[in-house]
Short mmCIF file of C-alpha atoms and ligand atoms in Angstrom, two decimals:
data_model
loop_
_atom_site.label_atom_id
_atom_site.label_comp_id
_atom_site.label_asym_id
_atom_site.label_seq_id
_atom_site.Cartn_x
_atom_site.Cartn_y
_atom_site.Cartn_z
CA MET A 1 9.09 -24.83 -10.37
CA GLY A 2 10.52 -25.89 -13.75
CA SER A 3 9.81 -29.51 -14.62
CA LEU A 4 11.63 -31.49 -17.30
CA ASP A 5 8.93 -31.30 -19.96
CA GLU A 6 9.14 -27.50 -19.87
CA ASN A 7 12.71 -27.49 -21.12
CA LEU A 8 13.82 -27.57 -24.71
CA PRO A 9 17.26 -28.84 -25.82
CA LEU A 10 20.13 -26.35 -25.98
CA PRO A 11 20.61 -25.07 -29.55
CA SER A 12 24.03 -24.71 -31.16
CA ILE A 13 25.23 -21.10 -30.95
CA HIS A 14 24.32 -20.43 -34.56
CA GLY A 15 20.99 -22.18 -34.24
CA PHE A 16 19.73 -19.59 -31.79
CA LYS A 17 17.40 -17.13 -33.55
CA PRO A 18 15.61 -14.82 -31.12
CA LEU A 19 13.64 -13.19 -33.93
CA ASP A 20 12.68 -16.30 -35.86
CA LEU A 21 9.61 -15.35 -37.88
CA GLY A 22 7.83 -18.63 -37.21
CA ASP A 23 8.35 -18.26 -33.46
CA LEU A 24 7.28 -14.63 -33.65
CA ARG A 25 3.98 -15.46 -35.28
CA GLU A 26 3.27 -18.25 -32.86
CA GLN A 27 4.31 -16.40 -29.70
CA VAL A 28 2.51 -13.19 -30.58
CA HIS A 29 -0.63 -15.11 -31.54
CA GLN A 30 -0.50 -17.07 -28.29
CA THR A 31 0.03 -13.80 -26.43
CA VAL A 32 -2.95 -12.19 -28.13
CA ASP A 33 -5.09 -15.21 -27.20
CA PHE A 34 -3.84 -14.89 -23.63
CA ILE A 35 -4.77 -11.19 -23.60
CA MET A 36 -8.24 -11.95 -25.01
CA ASP A 37 -8.82 -14.49 -22.25
CA TYR A 38 -7.54 -12.05 -19.68
CA TYR A 39 -9.91 -9.28 -20.73
CA LYS A 40 -12.82 -11.71 -20.93
CA ASN A 41 -12.25 -12.75 -17.35
CA VAL A 42 -10.72 -9.70 -15.68
CA GLU A 43 -14.09 -8.60 -14.31
CA SER A 44 -14.26 -11.72 -12.13
CA PHE A 45 -10.76 -11.34 -10.64
CA PRO A 46 -10.30 -9.68 -7.22
CA VAL A 47 -9.33 -6.14 -8.27
CA LEU A 48 -6.78 -5.84 -5.47
CA PRO A 49 -4.78 -9.03 -4.94
CA SER A 50 -4.56 -10.51 -1.46
CA VAL A 51 -0.94 -11.72 -1.78
CA GLN A 52 1.62 -11.00 0.93
CA PRO A 53 4.93 -9.17 0.32
CA GLY A 54 7.51 -11.58 -1.08
CA TYR A 55 4.82 -13.97 -2.36
CA LEU A 56 6.43 -14.37 -5.78
CA ARG A 57 9.73 -15.83 -4.52
CA GLY A 58 7.82 -18.85 -3.33
CA LEU A 59 6.35 -19.47 -6.76
CA LEU A 60 9.24 -19.04 -9.17
CA PRO A 61 12.76 -20.51 -9.24
CA ALA A 62 15.45 -18.38 -7.59
CA THR A 63 17.94 -18.83 -10.43
CA PRO A 64 17.43 -18.91 -14.20
CA SER A 65 17.63 -22.13 -16.16
CA ASP A 66 20.44 -22.74 -18.67
CA LYS A 67 18.01 -24.40 -20.99
CA PRO A 68 15.25 -22.61 -22.89
CA THR A 69 11.71 -22.96 -21.53
CA THR A 70 8.68 -23.62 -23.73
CA PHE A 71 6.41 -20.66 -24.35
CA ASP A 72 3.45 -22.69 -23.06
CA ALA A 73 5.20 -23.22 -19.73
CA ILE A 74 5.95 -19.52 -19.47
CA LEU A 75 2.30 -18.63 -20.10
CA ARG A 76 1.29 -21.19 -17.47
CA ASP A 77 3.59 -19.44 -14.98
CA LEU A 78 2.10 -16.13 -15.98
CA ARG A 79 -1.34 -17.48 -15.13
CA ARG A 80 -0.20 -19.26 -11.97
CA ALA A 81 2.24 -16.78 -10.43
CA ILE A 82 1.82 -13.33 -11.99
CA LEU A 83 -1.93 -12.86 -12.51
CA PRO A 84 -2.77 -13.57 -8.83
CA GLY A 85 -0.37 -10.80 -7.82
CA LEU A 86 -1.60 -8.20 -10.29
CA THR A 87 -3.73 -5.27 -9.26
CA HIS A 88 -6.15 -5.27 -12.16
CA TRP A 89 -6.02 -1.72 -13.44
CA THR A 90 -8.01 -2.82 -16.48
CA SER A 91 -10.84 -4.29 -14.39
CA PRO A 92 -14.15 -2.49 -14.92
CA ASN A 93 -14.37 -2.44 -11.10
CA PHE A 94 -11.17 -0.41 -10.71
CA PHE A 95 -12.07 3.04 -9.35
CA ALA A 96 -8.81 3.85 -7.50
CA TYR A 97 -6.26 6.68 -7.94
CA PHE A 98 -6.73 8.05 -11.42
CA PRO A 99 -7.33 5.21 -13.85
CA ALA A 100 -4.93 4.35 -16.65
CA THR A 101 -6.83 4.06 -19.89
CA LEU A 102 -6.02 1.97 -22.90
CA SER A 103 -7.61 0.83 -26.11
CA SER A 104 -7.06 -1.72 -28.82
CA ALA A 105 -5.60 1.02 -31.03
CA ALA A 106 -3.09 1.99 -28.34
CA LEU A 107 -2.10 -1.63 -27.75
CA ALA A 108 -1.58 -2.13 -31.48
CA GLY A 109 0.43 1.10 -31.68
CA ASP A 110 2.60 0.09 -28.74
CA LEU A 111 3.23 -3.34 -30.25
CA LEU A 112 4.26 -1.75 -33.53
CA ALA A 113 6.51 0.71 -31.69
CA SER A 114 8.18 -2.25 -29.99
CA ALA A 115 8.47 -4.07 -33.30
CA PHE A 116 10.16 -1.16 -35.07
CA ASN A 117 12.11 -0.42 -31.89
CA PRO A 118 13.66 2.84 -33.08
CA VAL A 119 15.71 4.46 -30.35
CA ALA A 120 14.93 7.80 -32.01
CA PHE A 121 17.05 10.13 -29.89
CA ASN A 122 17.59 12.54 -32.77
CA TRP A 123 15.89 13.25 -36.08
CA LEU A 124 18.27 11.13 -38.15
CA SER A 125 17.96 8.12 -35.87
CA SER A 126 14.35 7.82 -37.09
CA PRO A 127 12.96 10.81 -38.96
CA ALA A 128 9.39 9.46 -38.96
CA ALA A 129 9.38 9.05 -35.18
CA THR A 130 10.38 12.67 -34.61
CA GLU A 131 8.10 14.05 -37.31
CA LEU A 132 5.05 12.02 -36.28
CA GLU A 133 5.59 13.19 -32.70
CA SER A 134 5.61 16.80 -33.75
CA LEU A 135 2.53 16.31 -35.95
CA VAL A 136 0.54 14.45 -33.30
CA LEU A 137 1.39 17.03 -30.64
CA ASP A 138 0.14 19.74 -33.00
CA TRP A 139 -3.06 17.72 -33.51
CA LEU A 140 -3.60 17.44 -29.79
CA ALA A 141 -2.79 21.11 -29.31
CA HIS A 142 -5.58 21.87 -31.81
CA LEU A 143 -7.94 19.57 -29.93
CA LEU A 144 -7.16 21.33 -26.66
CA ARG A 145 -7.34 24.70 -28.41
CA LEU A 146 -3.89 25.61 -27.17
CA PRO A 147 -2.62 28.94 -28.49
CA SER A 148 -0.41 28.86 -31.59
CA ARG A 149 2.65 29.69 -29.48
CA PHE A 150 2.75 26.01 -28.44
CA LEU A 151 2.60 24.61 -32.00
CA SER A 152 5.72 23.49 -33.84
CA SER A 153 4.01 24.39 -37.09
CA SER A 154 3.36 27.98 -36.03
CA ALA A 155 3.50 30.21 -39.12
CA SER A 156 5.62 32.88 -37.46
CA THR A 157 9.39 32.49 -37.96
CA ALA A 158 9.93 34.17 -34.61
CA ALA A 159 8.03 31.34 -32.89
CA HIS A 160 9.93 28.55 -31.20
CA GLY A 161 7.09 26.68 -29.57
CA GLY A 162 6.60 22.96 -29.75
CA GLY A 163 5.75 19.75 -28.03
CA VAL A 164 7.49 16.58 -26.94
CA LEU A 165 6.28 13.27 -25.52
CA HIS A 166 7.68 12.42 -22.11
CA THR A 167 7.33 9.28 -20.04
CA THR A 168 5.42 10.91 -17.21
CA THR A 169 4.32 14.24 -15.79
CA SER A 170 7.23 13.96 -13.39
CA GLU A 171 9.65 14.21 -16.30
CA ALA A 172 7.74 17.16 -17.77
CA ILE A 173 7.84 19.04 -14.47
CA LEU A 174 11.52 18.28 -13.92
CA CYS A 175 12.55 19.42 -17.41
CA THR A 176 10.54 22.63 -17.29
CA LEU A 177 11.86 23.32 -13.80
CA VAL A 178 15.44 23.01 -15.07
CA ALA A 179 14.60 25.35 -17.97
CA ALA A 180 13.06 27.85 -15.55
CA ARG A 181 16.05 27.56 -13.23
CA GLU A 182 18.46 28.47 -16.03
CA ALA A 183 16.25 31.33 -17.21
CA ALA A 184 16.02 32.71 -13.66
CA LEU A 185 19.78 32.43 -13.13
CA ARG A 186 20.40 34.35 -16.34
CA ARG A 187 17.90 36.98 -15.30
CA CYS A 188 19.27 37.56 -11.81
CA GLY A 189 22.87 37.49 -13.01
CA GLY A 190 24.26 35.96 -9.83
CA GLY A 191 25.99 33.01 -11.53
CA ALA A 192 25.38 29.38 -10.61
CA ALA A 193 25.64 30.16 -6.88
CA ALA A 194 22.42 32.16 -7.14
CA ILE A 195 20.52 28.88 -7.30
CA SER A 196 20.31 29.12 -3.51
CA ARG A 197 18.10 32.21 -3.98
CA LEU A 198 15.60 30.69 -6.42
CA VAL A 199 12.09 29.91 -5.23
CA ALA A 200 9.49 27.51 -6.69
CA TYR A 201 5.77 27.62 -5.86
CA GLY A 202 2.99 25.09 -5.77
CA SER A 203 -0.01 24.77 -3.50
CA ASP A 204 -0.64 22.30 -0.70
CA GLN A 205 -2.60 20.35 -3.35
CA THR A 206 0.20 20.22 -5.94
CA HIS A 207 1.35 16.67 -6.74
CA SER A 208 4.27 15.41 -4.64
CA THR A 209 6.30 14.93 -7.79
CA PHE A 210 6.68 18.73 -8.04
CA PHE A 211 8.41 18.84 -4.65
CA LYS A 212 10.59 15.90 -5.64
CA ALA A 213 11.51 17.57 -8.95
CA CYS A 214 12.57 20.68 -7.00
CA ARG A 215 14.98 18.54 -4.96
CA ILE A 216 16.41 16.91 -8.09
CA ALA A 217 16.76 20.28 -9.83
CA GLY A 218 18.80 21.63 -6.91
CA PHE A 219 16.32 24.07 -5.39
CA ASP A 220 16.94 24.73 -1.70
CA PRO A 221 14.12 22.79 0.04
CA ALA A 222 13.62 25.83 2.27
CA HIS A 223 12.74 27.78 -0.89
CA VAL A 224 10.02 25.51 -2.23
CA ARG A 225 6.62 26.88 -1.24
CA SER A 226 3.47 24.91 -0.68
CA VAL A 227 0.92 27.74 -0.62
CA PRO A 228 -2.06 26.83 1.60
CA THR A 229 -5.47 26.47 -0.08
CA ARG A 230 -8.90 26.71 1.54
CA SER A 231 -12.10 24.74 1.29
CA GLU A 232 -13.98 28.02 0.62
CA SER A 233 -12.17 28.26 -2.72
CA GLU A 234 -12.44 24.52 -3.34
CA PHE A 235 -8.74 23.92 -2.73
CA SER A 236 -7.56 25.95 -5.69
CA LEU A 237 -4.43 28.09 -5.51
CA GLU A 238 -5.62 31.63 -4.87
CA PRO A 239 -3.81 34.33 -6.83
CA ALA A 240 -3.76 36.64 -3.80
CA SER A 241 -2.06 34.00 -1.63
CA LEU A 242 0.46 33.35 -4.39
CA ARG A 243 1.17 37.07 -4.77
CA ALA A 244 1.69 37.46 -1.03
CA ALA A 245 4.16 34.55 -0.97
CA MET A 246 6.05 35.79 -4.03
CA ALA A 247 6.17 39.40 -2.79
CA ALA A 248 7.53 38.32 0.60
CA ASP A 249 10.24 36.26 -1.07
CA ALA A 250 11.18 39.04 -3.49
CA ALA A 251 11.35 41.51 -0.60
CA ALA A 252 13.71 39.12 1.18
CA GLY A 253 16.07 39.15 -1.81
CA LEU A 254 14.97 35.80 -3.18
CA VAL A 255 14.15 35.14 -6.85
CA PRO A 256 10.71 33.67 -7.72
CA ALA A 257 11.49 31.26 -10.56
CA TYR A 258 8.69 28.75 -11.15
CA VAL A 259 5.00 28.31 -10.43
CA CYS A 260 3.29 24.96 -10.88
CA ALA A 261 -0.45 25.47 -11.48
CA THR A 262 -2.63 22.36 -11.51
CA VAL A 263 -5.75 21.84 -13.59
CA GLY A 264 -7.38 18.87 -11.86
CA THR A 265 -5.45 18.14 -8.66
CA THR A 266 -4.80 14.54 -7.76
CA SER A 267 -6.61 14.65 -4.44
CA SER A 268 -9.86 16.24 -5.52
CA THR A 269 -9.58 17.64 -9.09
CA ALA A 270 -9.35 21.24 -7.89
CA VAL A 271 -8.52 23.70 -10.66
CA ASP A 272 -6.01 26.49 -10.15
CA PRO A 273 -7.03 29.61 -12.14
CA VAL A 274 -4.33 29.58 -14.82
CA GLY A 275 -4.87 33.11 -16.17
CA PRO A 276 -4.80 35.02 -12.85
CA ILE A 277 -1.91 32.88 -11.58
CA SER A 278 0.06 33.61 -14.73
CA GLU A 279 -0.57 37.32 -14.24
CA VAL A 280 0.84 37.17 -10.73
CA ALA A 281 3.83 35.12 -11.87
CA ALA A 282 4.51 37.64 -14.64
CA GLU A 283 4.87 40.41 -12.07
CA PHE A 284 7.88 38.51 -10.73
CA GLY A 285 9.18 37.09 -14.02
CA ALA A 286 8.54 33.49 -12.93
CA TRP A 287 7.88 30.56 -15.28
CA VAL A 288 4.37 29.10 -15.18
CA HIS A 289 3.84 25.41 -15.82
CA VAL A 290 0.30 24.03 -16.09
CA ASP A 291 0.04 20.43 -14.86
CA ALA A 292 -3.18 19.02 -16.33
CA ALA A 293 -2.06 15.37 -16.04
CA TYR A 294 -5.57 13.98 -15.59
CA ALA A 295 -8.03 16.73 -16.52
CA GLY A 296 -6.22 17.78 -19.69
CA SER A 297 -7.88 14.90 -21.53
CA ALA A 298 -11.34 16.26 -20.67
CA CYS A 299 -10.40 19.55 -22.35
CA VAL A 300 -10.86 17.93 -25.78
CA CYS A 301 -14.56 18.57 -24.99
CA PRO A 302 -15.59 22.21 -25.48
CA GLU A 303 -17.58 22.15 -22.22
CA PHE A 304 -14.39 21.46 -20.21
CA ARG A 305 -11.98 23.66 -22.14
CA GLN A 306 -12.69 26.63 -19.85
CA TYR A 307 -10.47 25.02 -17.22
CA LEU A 308 -7.46 25.75 -19.43
CA ASP A 309 -8.45 29.39 -19.92
CA GLY A 310 -5.40 31.57 -19.50
CA VAL A 311 -3.02 28.89 -20.78
CA GLU A 312 -1.96 31.36 -23.48
CA ARG A 313 -0.05 33.17 -20.72
CA ALA A 314 1.75 30.05 -19.42
CA ASP A 315 5.25 28.97 -20.40
CA SER A 316 4.49 25.27 -20.56
CA VAL A 317 1.61 22.84 -20.19
CA SER A 318 1.45 19.07 -19.89
CA PHE A 319 -1.15 16.32 -19.70
CA SER A 320 -1.08 12.53 -19.84
CA PRO A 321 -3.21 10.76 -22.46
CA HIS A 322 -2.36 7.53 -20.61
CA LYS A 323 -4.56 8.74 -17.75
CA TRP A 324 -7.73 9.42 -19.66
CA LEU A 325 -7.34 9.60 -23.43
CA LEU A 326 -7.09 5.89 -24.27
CA ALA A 327 -3.32 5.80 -24.78
CA CYS A 328 -1.59 3.27 -22.57
CA LEU A 329 1.23 4.05 -20.18
CA ASP A 330 3.51 5.81 -20.68
CA CYS A 331 2.54 8.93 -22.55
CA THR A 332 2.75 12.53 -21.35
CA CYS A 333 2.43 15.47 -23.74
CA LEU A 334 4.47 18.56 -22.91
CA TRP A 335 4.28 21.83 -24.82
CA VAL A 336 6.58 24.79 -24.26
CA ARG A 337 6.32 28.24 -25.75
CA ASP A 338 10.05 28.25 -26.52
CA THR A 339 11.80 24.91 -26.99
CA ARG A 340 15.19 26.69 -26.87
CA LEU A 341 14.68 27.18 -23.15
CA LEU A 342 14.68 23.38 -22.79
CA THR A 343 17.40 22.55 -25.32
CA GLY A 344 19.72 25.09 -23.67
CA PRO A 345 20.12 23.21 -20.39
CA LEU A 346 19.16 19.72 -21.69
CA GLY A 347 20.97 19.65 -25.06
CA THR A 348 24.05 17.48 -25.74
CA ASP A 349 26.25 17.23 -28.83
CA PRO A 350 28.66 14.28 -28.63
CA GLU A 351 30.82 13.39 -31.62
CA TYR A 352 29.19 9.98 -32.08
CA LEU A 353 25.78 11.56 -32.67
CA LYS A 354 26.89 14.38 -35.00
CA ASN A 355 25.08 14.45 -38.33
CA GLY A 356 24.19 16.80 -41.18
CA PRO A 357 20.51 17.45 -40.44
CA SER A 358 21.21 18.22 -36.75
CA GLU A 359 24.03 20.58 -37.66
CA SER A 360 21.91 22.32 -40.28
CA GLY A 361 19.52 23.40 -37.52
CA SER A 362 16.55 22.42 -39.68
CA VAL A 363 15.44 19.56 -37.41
CA VAL A 364 14.66 19.05 -33.74
CA ASP A 365 16.51 16.36 -31.80
CA LEU A 366 14.07 15.23 -29.16
CA LYS A 367 16.75 13.89 -26.80
CA ASP A 368 17.46 17.57 -26.07
CA LEU A 369 13.96 18.11 -24.64
CA GLN A 370 13.93 15.25 -22.14
CA VAL A 371 15.95 13.55 -19.41
CA GLY A 372 17.18 10.45 -21.23
CA VAL A 373 18.72 9.87 -24.64
CA GLY A 374 16.88 6.86 -26.08
CA ARG A 375 13.14 7.16 -26.40
CA ARG A 376 10.21 4.98 -27.38
CA PHE A 377 8.16 5.70 -30.50
CA ARG A 378 5.21 6.83 -28.37
CA ALA A 379 3.69 9.04 -31.05
CA LEU A 380 2.61 5.94 -32.94
CA LYS A 381 0.03 4.80 -30.38
CA LEU A 382 -1.27 8.32 -29.93
CA TRP A 383 -1.65 8.82 -33.67
CA MET A 384 -3.36 5.44 -34.02
CA VAL A 385 -5.73 6.21 -31.15
CA ILE A 386 -6.79 9.55 -32.63
CA ARG A 387 -7.22 8.12 -36.14
CA THR A 388 -8.92 4.90 -35.13
CA TYR A 389 -11.56 6.59 -32.99
CA GLY A 390 -11.82 10.11 -34.37
CA VAL A 391 -12.29 13.19 -32.25
CA ALA A 392 -16.03 12.59 -31.83
CA ASN A 393 -15.42 9.26 -30.10
CA LEU A 394 -12.67 10.68 -27.89
CA ARG A 395 -15.19 13.26 -26.68
CA ALA A 396 -17.88 10.60 -26.27
CA HIS A 397 -15.47 8.55 -24.16
CA ILE A 398 -14.81 11.45 -21.77
CA ARG A 399 -18.51 12.36 -21.57
CA SER A 400 -19.53 8.81 -20.87
CA ASP A 401 -17.13 8.58 -17.91
CA VAL A 402 -18.31 11.94 -16.60
CA GLN A 403 -21.94 10.82 -16.86
CA MET A 404 -21.21 7.64 -14.96
CA ALA A 405 -19.51 9.70 -12.24
CA GLN A 406 -22.57 11.99 -12.16
CA GLY A 407 -24.73 8.93 -11.71
CA PHE A 408 -22.58 7.81 -8.78
CA GLU A 409 -22.71 11.30 -7.29
CA ARG A 410 -26.53 11.28 -7.47
CA MET A 411 -26.66 7.97 -5.63
CA VAL A 412 -24.34 9.32 -2.90
CA ARG A 413 -26.53 12.41 -2.50
CA LEU A 414 -29.68 10.29 -2.18
CA ASP A 415 -28.28 8.40 0.83
CA PRO A 416 -28.41 10.69 3.86
CA ARG A 417 -25.64 8.72 5.58
CA PHE A 418 -23.18 9.99 2.97
CA GLU A 419 -22.01 13.35 1.66
CA VAL A 420 -20.10 14.60 -1.37
CA VAL A 421 -17.16 16.47 0.14
CA VAL A 422 -15.97 18.66 -2.73
CA PRO A 423 -17.84 19.57 -5.91
CA ARG A 424 -17.37 17.01 -8.68
CA ARG A 425 -15.86 18.53 -11.81
CA PHE A 426 -14.73 15.61 -13.95
CA ALA A 427 -15.14 11.85 -13.33
CA LEU A 428 -13.90 11.77 -9.72
CA VAL A 429 -16.36 11.81 -6.81
CA CYS A 430 -14.93 12.60 -3.35
CA PHE A 431 -17.40 11.37 -0.73
CA ARG A 432 -17.60 10.03 2.80
CA LEU A 433 -19.90 8.95 5.59
CA ARG A 434 -21.19 12.12 7.25
CA PRO A 435 -19.83 12.92 10.71
CA ARG A 436 -22.19 11.86 13.51
CA GLY A 437 -22.54 12.18 17.23
CA GLU A 438 -20.38 14.06 19.66
CA MET A 439 -17.14 12.79 18.15
CA GLY A 440 -18.12 14.27 14.76
CA GLU A 441 -15.00 14.53 12.59
CA ALA A 442 -12.98 12.00 14.61
CA TRP A 443 -15.82 9.49 14.23
CA ALA A 444 -16.01 10.17 10.49
CA ASP A 445 -12.25 9.67 9.98
CA LYS A 446 -12.27 6.37 11.82
CA GLU A 447 -15.42 4.98 10.24
CA ASN A 448 -14.52 6.05 6.71
CA ARG A 449 -11.13 4.37 7.06
CA ARG A 450 -12.82 1.20 8.19
CA LEU A 451 -15.43 1.40 5.43
CA LEU A 452 -12.68 1.70 2.80
CA GLU A 453 -10.94 -1.38 4.21
CA MET A 454 -14.15 -3.38 4.13
CA ILE A 455 -14.88 -2.33 0.54
CA ASN A 456 -11.41 -3.22 -0.73
CA GLU A 457 -11.10 -6.44 1.27
CA SER A 458 -14.13 -7.72 -0.62
CA GLY A 459 -11.95 -7.76 -3.76
CA ARG A 460 -14.98 -6.74 -5.78
CA VAL A 461 -13.96 -3.13 -6.35
CA TYR A 462 -10.91 -1.05 -5.61
CA ILE A 463 -11.18 2.57 -4.47
CA THR A 464 -8.65 4.77 -2.68
CA HIS A 465 -8.71 7.72 -0.31
CA THR A 466 -7.25 11.13 0.28
CA VAL A 467 -7.25 13.73 3.02
CA VAL A 468 -8.54 17.08 1.89
CA GLY A 469 -9.21 20.01 4.19
CA GLY A 470 -8.29 17.73 7.10
CA LYS A 471 -11.04 15.24 6.21
CA TYR A 472 -10.48 11.60 5.35
CA VAL A 473 -12.30 11.17 2.06
CA LEU A 474 -13.05 8.26 -0.27
CA ARG A 475 -12.24 8.84 -3.94
CA PHE A 476 -14.36 7.15 -6.60
CA ALA A 477 -12.66 7.65 -9.97
CA VAL A 478 -14.56 6.44 -13.03
CA GLY A 479 -12.44 5.89 -16.11
CA SER A 480 -11.13 2.38 -16.41
CA THR A 481 -11.79 1.62 -20.07
CA LEU A 482 -14.01 -1.45 -19.54
CA THR A 483 -16.26 0.23 -16.94
CA GLU A 484 -19.99 0.41 -17.77
CA GLU A 485 -22.92 1.82 -15.84
CA ARG A 486 -23.70 -1.56 -14.31
CA HIS A 487 -20.25 -1.62 -12.69
CA VAL A 488 -20.78 1.80 -11.15
CA ALA A 489 -24.20 0.73 -9.87
CA GLY A 490 -22.70 -2.52 -8.54
CA ALA A 491 -19.95 -0.60 -6.76
CA TRP A 492 -22.48 1.68 -5.06
CA GLU A 493 -24.54 -1.34 -4.02
CA LEU A 494 -21.43 -2.87 -2.46
CA ILE A 495 -20.51 0.39 -0.71
CA THR A 496 -23.97 0.75 0.83
CA LYS A 497 -23.97 -2.92 1.86
CA LYS A 498 -20.65 -2.43 3.63
CA ALA A 499 -22.02 0.73 5.25
CA ASP A 500 -24.98 -1.34 6.50
CA GLU A 501 -22.56 -3.85 7.99
CA LEU A 502 -20.48 -1.11 9.56
CA LEU A 503 -23.27 1.06 10.94
CA GLY A 504 -26.01 -1.51 11.35
CA ALA A 505 -28.74 -1.82 8.72
CA GLU A 506 -31.21 -0.13 11.06
CA ASN A 507 -29.26 3.06 10.44
CA ASN A 508 -29.92 2.90 6.72
CA PRO A 509 -32.90 5.17 6.07
CA ALA A 510 -33.45 3.53 2.69
CA ARG A 511 -34.29 0.25 4.46
CA ASN A 512 -37.08 1.87 6.45
CA ILE A 513 -39.07 3.12 3.50
C1 LIG B 1 -0.88 11.63 -11.84
C2 LIG B 1 -0.45 13.02 -11.60
C3 LIG B 1 0.91 13.36 -11.56
C4 LIG B 1 2.02 12.33 -11.58
O1 LIG B 1 2.10 11.81 -12.84
P1 LIG B 1 3.26 10.83 -13.32
O2 LIG B 1 2.98 10.79 -14.78
O3 LIG B 1 3.04 9.53 -12.65
O4 LIG B 1 4.57 11.44 -13.02
C5 LIG B 1 1.23 14.69 -11.47
N1 LIG B 1 0.28 15.64 -11.37
C6 LIG B 1 -1.02 15.35 -11.38
C7 LIG B 1 -2.04 16.45 -11.27
C8 LIG B 1 -1.43 14.02 -11.49
O5 LIG B 1 -2.73 13.73 -11.47
#
């Protein structure tokens, strides 16, 4: 709680300078030192904190002080109250969910973006922010070998493609869904009431945010399909199943409007075949969005680009460099083949934002391609990441994570107590203790749950789970930026030690050699 020596005297109203350059230098330098210390030590912190809900209220005052507090005291509180309650996403022992990558270039870019603080809703409100965004999205489109229809710089005057940076994939899905909704309503000519006839399609592996976006966009929940996938096809959306669902809906007088295909599903990195799915969708005039939130980053490497094959037939595609391409949260790239389909339903034109360049039609106002109005200068960190490291290093970064995941996969395969449940494609390994005894699957579900608890309670690593094909599975996602091979090896050692404890060491064949 605040003690007297933490408080500074109240300044006179004119003496208060929140952007005093001396303070700025000192506070930012102190902050950088704090960050350096944090990264030096993060490896030794429990990855998952053991605090109880509500823990913070006991550590910080319930009401703010009238008087200013010294920066030192604030940093002490940060160390004392905040760090112990952080889940350390930057820990090299973080293997949960999909990781969130960052880099010194991204941190510097984000700090500069905060320093300039342009709100950048339209071109005039910060021309460089809009133009750098369009340039950097074209760069990334080249890296991913996206077809020219998605480039803003496309030579053809008939082309209206382009990209925009969103906060998250959720925003990209919502905005493209709204665009598809309007396009479908125009096509079926039933007026706004026809929204009750529109249908959107994902698979049972599609991210939950798609189903949420459908609710926000006004789709009838009874008309949002979760097409079942099968383990035989590695949990990818099968074009024949999609066609059957779409044909049944069309025959019932409904209007197929939107298909969400995923390249790298969240559960198990399954890949929906974009080309064949787009062909099916085209039969019914539906919009195809490709959600490559995680795996899109890998497609900067030629050996992974095949997973985007067919994207030239899609209407939109998004991926999140904050998940795997060294840009920090938040940063999602969305490309659409025709930006007018977004600006139609999402555009606004209030008097107080009117200006010459916007009216001339020669510029793009990015507020019209997103949910909000104000927007961060996110292009800066992305541009700085790409320039600082160069494409060769971006590829090396992806390959190094994939190799570490391969190493982990090999170790799992060498231990007969364990199995790899679905084929590894990127840097995620889905594995579990093999079923045993008469109880088989029920035994495996129970023991794998318990094993995960024991692993995470140790605080030494953090991994998460999923259920795929009815099986409770542990997910080991390599990709936290500080992770090295020794951390992966250490994690496997911990996992096998916990398995020994759980099953009895006498059941570990490796011990009997
Ligand atoms: C992470 C993820 C999402 C959700 O992303 P947000 O950016 O948090 O909205 C959606 N789809 C896939 C495939 C993901 O992996």
